Amino acid sequence: TSHVMADAIKRLYPNAKLAIGPSIDNGFYYDIDFGDIKLSDEDLPKIEDEMKKIVKENATMERYTMEREEAIKFFEERNEDYKVELVKDLPLDEKVYFAKQNDFIDLCGGMHLLHTSDVKNFKLMSVAGAYWRGDEHNKMLTRVYGTAYYSKEELDNYITMMEEAKKRDHRKLGRELGIFMLSDYGPGFPFFLPNGMIIRNTLMDYWRKIHMKNGYEEIMTPIILNRRLWETSGHWEHYGENMYSTKIDDEDFCIKPMNCPGSILVYMNEPRSYRDLPKRLLEPGLVHRHEKSGELHGLMRVRSFTQDDAHTYITEDQIEEEVTRRIKIIDSVYKDFKFEYFVELSTRP
């Protein structure tokens, strides 16, 4: 269906340049450079109509290969810059696979249906922006999302489900119920409204009660700390491009993306004895991380959020007891909210 859509778009917009069009869990998308043309959701029915014509043509979907250099020349002659880049990134000795239907030819990595007439039940869902190869320094392309099913009933069920999901979108409900708002003056930085603060404060009361019962002490560390700390912790080297920084008294400072170094400074503030351990320090710390604008999504993907962070300082023989305590806390909270979860173990390399 992705090939059929790309064929239709090239017929309607001959100067459009195709980038990449993979299948995804709930359908497919294609990233396309339309030049100066601004495609919108209102244009999708016109593309669907052209797709239906291609389906009726019942073209055979042929698959064949070219040598790498031949494929590069093929796309250069057609001014398909993105395809040229994709082919050039392939290993030198690798053959390039193509799919052909009528006069439309595209890169193709895998097997698919053999005739365009097999693609009957499809729907183009939306238009969005996407940077080429997910890099914000590259050009913004137009991403067209679609889906396809074997039967009309399956397609109709999916469309109905998506319409119902829109009604329950947390961004829509957040606005309507006075819980939170977003503003162009602070993309990715949520504003909590009065009703949202009632929910937030209730959650914090619940959170504190659980942790105080388990012997934690609450701290608060600064939002901005000197860059030298982040270099010592390794954040600057491994995460610097996602950190916000500023200058204070001619020195570099960073807004914290994580709470860990601040907690360690609190622990180091005075001499400690093994008799003081375990030392359980707790912080609902406000952190800031730079997310790409195209990846922001309501409260799910933001640039600032409060992270429930606890750091426990222990002796080796306390590891089992403290890890068990942590697991029990996590499990009890997730069960209270009926969250399903899985656990991964990360070790320090």
Coordinates of C-alpha atoms in Angstrom, one line a residue, residues 14-266:
P14 CA 5.6 14.9 -10.3
N15 CA 8.3 17.0 -8.7
A16 CA 7.9 15.4 -5.2
K17 CA 10.9 13.5 -4.0
L18 CA 10.5 10.2 -2.2
A19 CA 12.5 9.5 0.9
I20 CA 11.5 6.4 2.9
G21 CA 8.2 4.5 3.3
P22 CA 8.3 1.6 5.8
S23 CA 5.5 -0.5 7.2
I24 CA 4.9 0.1 10.9
D25 CA 2.8 -1.7 13.6
N26 CA -0.5 0.0 12.7
G27 CA 0.1 0.7 9.0
F28 CA 2.8 2.6 7.1
Y29 CA 4.1 6.0 6.4
Y30 CA 6.1 7.7 3.6
D31 CA 8.4 10.7 4.1
I32 CA 8.3 12.9 1.0
D33 CA 9.8 16.3 0.0
F34 CA 7.0 18.3 -1.7
G35 CA 9.2 21.3 -2.2
D36 CA 7.1 24.5 -1.8
I37 CA 3.8 22.6 -1.7
K38 CA 2.3 22.4 1.8
L39 CA 0.3 19.1 2.0
S40 CA -2.5 18.9 4.6
D41 CA -5.0 16.4 5.7
E42 CA -7.5 18.0 3.3
D43 CA -5.3 16.7 0.4
L44 CA -5.5 13.0 1.4
P45 CA -8.9 12.2 -0.3
K46 CA -7.4 13.3 -3.6
I47 CA -4.4 11.0 -3.1
E48 CA -6.8 8.2 -2.1
D49 CA -8.8 8.6 -5.3
E50 CA -5.6 8.3 -7.4
M51 CA -4.6 5.2 -5.4
K52 CA -8.0 3.6 -6.2
K53 CA -7.3 4.2 -9.9
I54 CA -3.9 2.4 -9.5
V55 CA -5.6 -0.5 -7.7
K56 CA -8.1 -0.9 -10.6
E57 CA -5.2 -1.1 -13.1
N58 CA -4.3 -4.4 -11.5
A59 CA -0.6 -3.9 -12.2
T60 CA 1.8 -6.7 -11.4
M61 CA 4.3 -5.9 -8.7
E62 CA 7.7 -7.0 -10.1
R63 CA 10.8 -7.3 -8.0
Y64 CA 14.3 -7.2 -9.3
T65 CA 17.9 -6.1 -8.4
M66 CA 20.5 -3.6 -9.7
E67 CA 24.1 -3.2 -8.9
R68 CA 24.8 -0.4 -6.5
E69 CA 26.4 2.0 -9.0
E70 CA 23.7 1.4 -11.5
A71 CA 21.0 2.1 -8.8
I72 CA 22.8 5.4 -7.9
K73 CA 22.8 6.5 -11.5
F74 CA 19.1 5.4 -11.9
F75 CA 18.0 7.7 -9.1
E76 CA 20.3 10.6 -10.0
E77 CA 18.8 10.7 -13.4
R78 CA 15.3 11.0 -11.8
N79 CA 16.5 13.7 -9.2
E80 CA 15.5 11.4 -6.3
D81 CA 18.2 12.8 -4.0
Y82 CA 17.0 10.9 -0.9
K83 CA 17.1 7.5 -2.7
V84 CA 20.6 8.3 -3.9
E85 CA 21.7 8.9 -0.3
L86 CA 20.0 5.7 0.9
V87 CA 21.7 3.6 -1.8
K88 CA 25.1 5.2 -1.2
D89 CA 24.8 4.1 2.4
L90 CA 24.6 0.5 1.5
P91 CA 27.7 -1.8 1.6
L92 CA 29.8 -1.5 -1.6
D93 CA 29.1 -5.1 -2.6
E94 CA 25.4 -5.2 -1.8
K95 CA 22.8 -5.5 -4.6
V96 CA 19.9 -3.1 -4.5
Y97 CA 16.3 -4.4 -4.6
F98 CA 13.6 -2.6 -6.5
A99 CA 9.8 -3.0 -6.9
K100 CA 8.0 -2.0 -10.2
Q101 CA 4.4 -1.5 -11.0
N102 CA 3.6 0.0 -14.4
D103 CA 6.0 2.9 -14.8
F104 CA 6.5 3.4 -11.1
I105 CA 9.8 2.1 -9.6
D106 CA 10.9 2.3 -6.0
L107 CA 13.4 0.8 -3.6
C108 CA 12.0 -2.3 -1.9
G109 CA 13.5 -4.3 0.9
G110 CA 11.0 -7.1 1.3
M111 CA 8.4 -9.3 -0.3
H112 CA 4.8 -8.1 -0.7
L113 CA 1.6 -8.7 -2.6
L114 CA 1.9 -9.4 -6.3
H115 CA -0.8 -7.1 -7.8
T116 CA -2.0 -3.6 -7.0
S117 CA -5.6 -5.0 -7.1
D118 CA -4.8 -6.9 -3.9
V119 CA -4.7 -3.5 -2.1
K120 CA -8.3 -2.7 -1.6
N121 CA -9.0 -1.7 2.0
F122 CA -6.8 1.3 2.8
K123 CA -7.1 4.7 4.5
L124 CA -4.7 7.6 4.6
M125 CA -4.8 8.8 8.2
S126 CA -2.8 12.0 8.6
V127 CA 0.0 14.3 7.6
A128 CA 2.8 15.3 9.9
G129 CA 6.3 16.8 9.7
A130 CA 9.5 14.7 10.1
Y131 CA 13.1 15.6 9.7
W132 CA 15.0 13.5 7.2
R133 CA 16.6 10.6 9.1
G134 CA 15.3 12.1 12.4
D135 CA 18.0 14.7 12.5
E136 CA 16.7 18.2 13.2
H137 CA 19.6 19.7 11.2
N138 CA 18.2 18.1 8.1
K139 CA 15.3 19.2 6.0
M140 CA 11.8 18.9 7.3
L141 CA 9.9 16.4 5.1
T142 CA 6.1 15.7 4.9
R143 CA 5.2 12.3 6.5
V144 CA 2.0 10.8 5.2
Y145 CA 0.5 8.1 7.5
G146 CA -1.8 5.3 6.2
T147 CA -3.1 1.9 7.1
A148 CA -4.4 -1.1 5.2
Y149 CA -6.3 -4.3 6.0
Y150 CA -7.3 -7.5 4.3
S151 CA -11.0 -6.8 4.8
K152 CA -13.2 -3.7 4.9
E153 CA -14.6 -4.8 8.2
E154 CA -11.1 -4.8 9.8
L155 CA -10.4 -1.4 8.3
D156 CA -13.7 0.1 9.5
N157 CA -13.1 -1.3 13.0
Y158 CA -9.6 0.3 13.1
I159 CA -10.9 3.7 11.9
T160 CA -13.7 3.6 14.6
M161 CA -11.1 2.7 17.2
M162 CA -8.9 5.7 16.2
E163 CA -11.9 8.1 16.3
E164 CA -12.8 6.9 19.8
A165 CA -9.1 7.3 20.8
K166 CA -9.1 10.9 19.6
K167 CA -12.1 11.6 22.0
R168 CA -9.9 10.3 24.8
D169 CA -6.7 12.0 23.8
H170 CA -5.1 13.2 27.1
R171 CA -4.2 16.5 25.4
K172 CA -7.9 17.1 24.6
L173 CA -9.1 16.0 28.1
G174 CA -6.3 18.0 29.8
R175 CA -7.6 21.2 28.2
E176 CA -11.3 20.4 28.7
L177 CA -11.0 19.4 32.3
G178 CA -8.6 22.2 33.3
I179 CA -5.7 19.9 34.2
F180 CA -2.9 21.3 32.1
M181 CA -2.1 23.5 29.1
L182 CA 0.6 23.9 26.5
S183 CA 1.8 27.2 25.0
D184 CA 3.9 28.2 22.0
Y185 CA 5.9 30.3 24.3
G186 CA 7.2 27.2 25.9
P187 CA 7.0 24.1 23.6
G188 CA 7.4 21.0 25.6
F189 CA 7.1 22.8 29.0
P190 CA 3.6 22.0 30.5
F191 CA 1.6 24.4 32.6
F192 CA -0.4 22.7 35.3
L193 CA -3.8 24.4 35.9
P194 CA -5.7 24.5 39.3
N195 CA -7.5 21.1 38.7
G196 CA -4.1 19.6 37.6
M197 CA -2.5 20.8 40.8
I198 CA -5.2 19.1 42.9
I199 CA -4.3 15.8 41.2
R200 CA -0.6 16.5 41.4
N201 CA -0.6 17.4 45.1
T202 CA -2.8 14.3 45.9
L203 CA -0.3 12.1 44.1
M204 CA 2.6 13.7 46.0
D205 CA 0.9 13.1 49.3
Y206 CA 0.4 9.5 48.4
W207 CA 4.1 9.3 47.2
R208 CA 5.5 10.8 50.4
K209 CA 3.5 8.6 52.6
I210 CA 4.9 5.4 51.0
H211 CA 8.5 6.6 51.1
M212 CA 8.5 8.0 54.6
K213 CA 7.1 4.7 55.8
N214 CA 10.2 3.1 54.1
G215 CA 12.8 5.3 55.8
Y216 CA 13.5 7.8 53.1
E217 CA 14.5 11.4 53.7
E218 CA 13.4 14.1 51.2
I219 CA 15.9 16.6 49.8
M220 CA 15.7 19.3 47.1
T221 CA 18.7 20.1 44.9
P222 CA 19.3 23.1 42.6
I223 CA 18.0 23.1 39.0
I224 CA 21.2 24.8 37.7
L225 CA 24.7 23.5 38.6
N226 CA 28.2 24.2 37.3
R227 CA 29.3 22.4 34.1
R228 CA 32.3 21.0 35.9
L229 CA 30.0 18.8 37.9
W230 CA 28.3 17.4 34.7
E231 CA 31.8 16.7 33.3
T232 CA 32.8 14.8 36.4
S233 CA 29.5 12.8 36.3
G234 CA 29.9 12.0 32.6
H235 CA 26.6 13.7 31.6
W236 CA 28.3 16.4 29.6
E237 CA 30.2 14.0 27.4
H238 CA 27.4 11.5 26.9
Y239 CA 24.3 13.7 27.1
G240 CA 25.5 17.3 26.6
E241 CA 23.6 17.9 23.3
N242 CA 20.4 17.3 25.2
M243 CA 21.2 19.7 28.1
Y244 CA 20.3 23.4 28.4
S245 CA 23.2 25.6 29.4
T246 CA 23.8 29.2 30.4
K247 CA 26.6 31.4 31.6
I248 CA 26.8 32.8 35.2
D249 CA 29.7 35.0 36.2
D250 CA 31.5 33.9 33.0
E251 CA 31.3 30.2 33.9
D252 CA 29.2 27.5 32.2
F253 CA 26.2 26.2 34.1
C254 CA 23.7 23.5 33.0
I255 CA 20.1 22.9 33.9
K256 CA 20.0 19.5 35.3
P257 CA 18.7 16.6 33.1
M258 CA 19.0 14.2 36.0
N259 CA 19.0 14.4 39.7
C260 CA 21.9 12.0 40.5
P261 CA 24.9 14.4 40.9
G262 CA 22.9 16.7 43.2
S263 CA 22.0 13.8 45.5
I264 CA 25.7 12.7 45.6
L265 CA 26.7 16.2 46.6
V266 CA 24.3 16.1 49.5

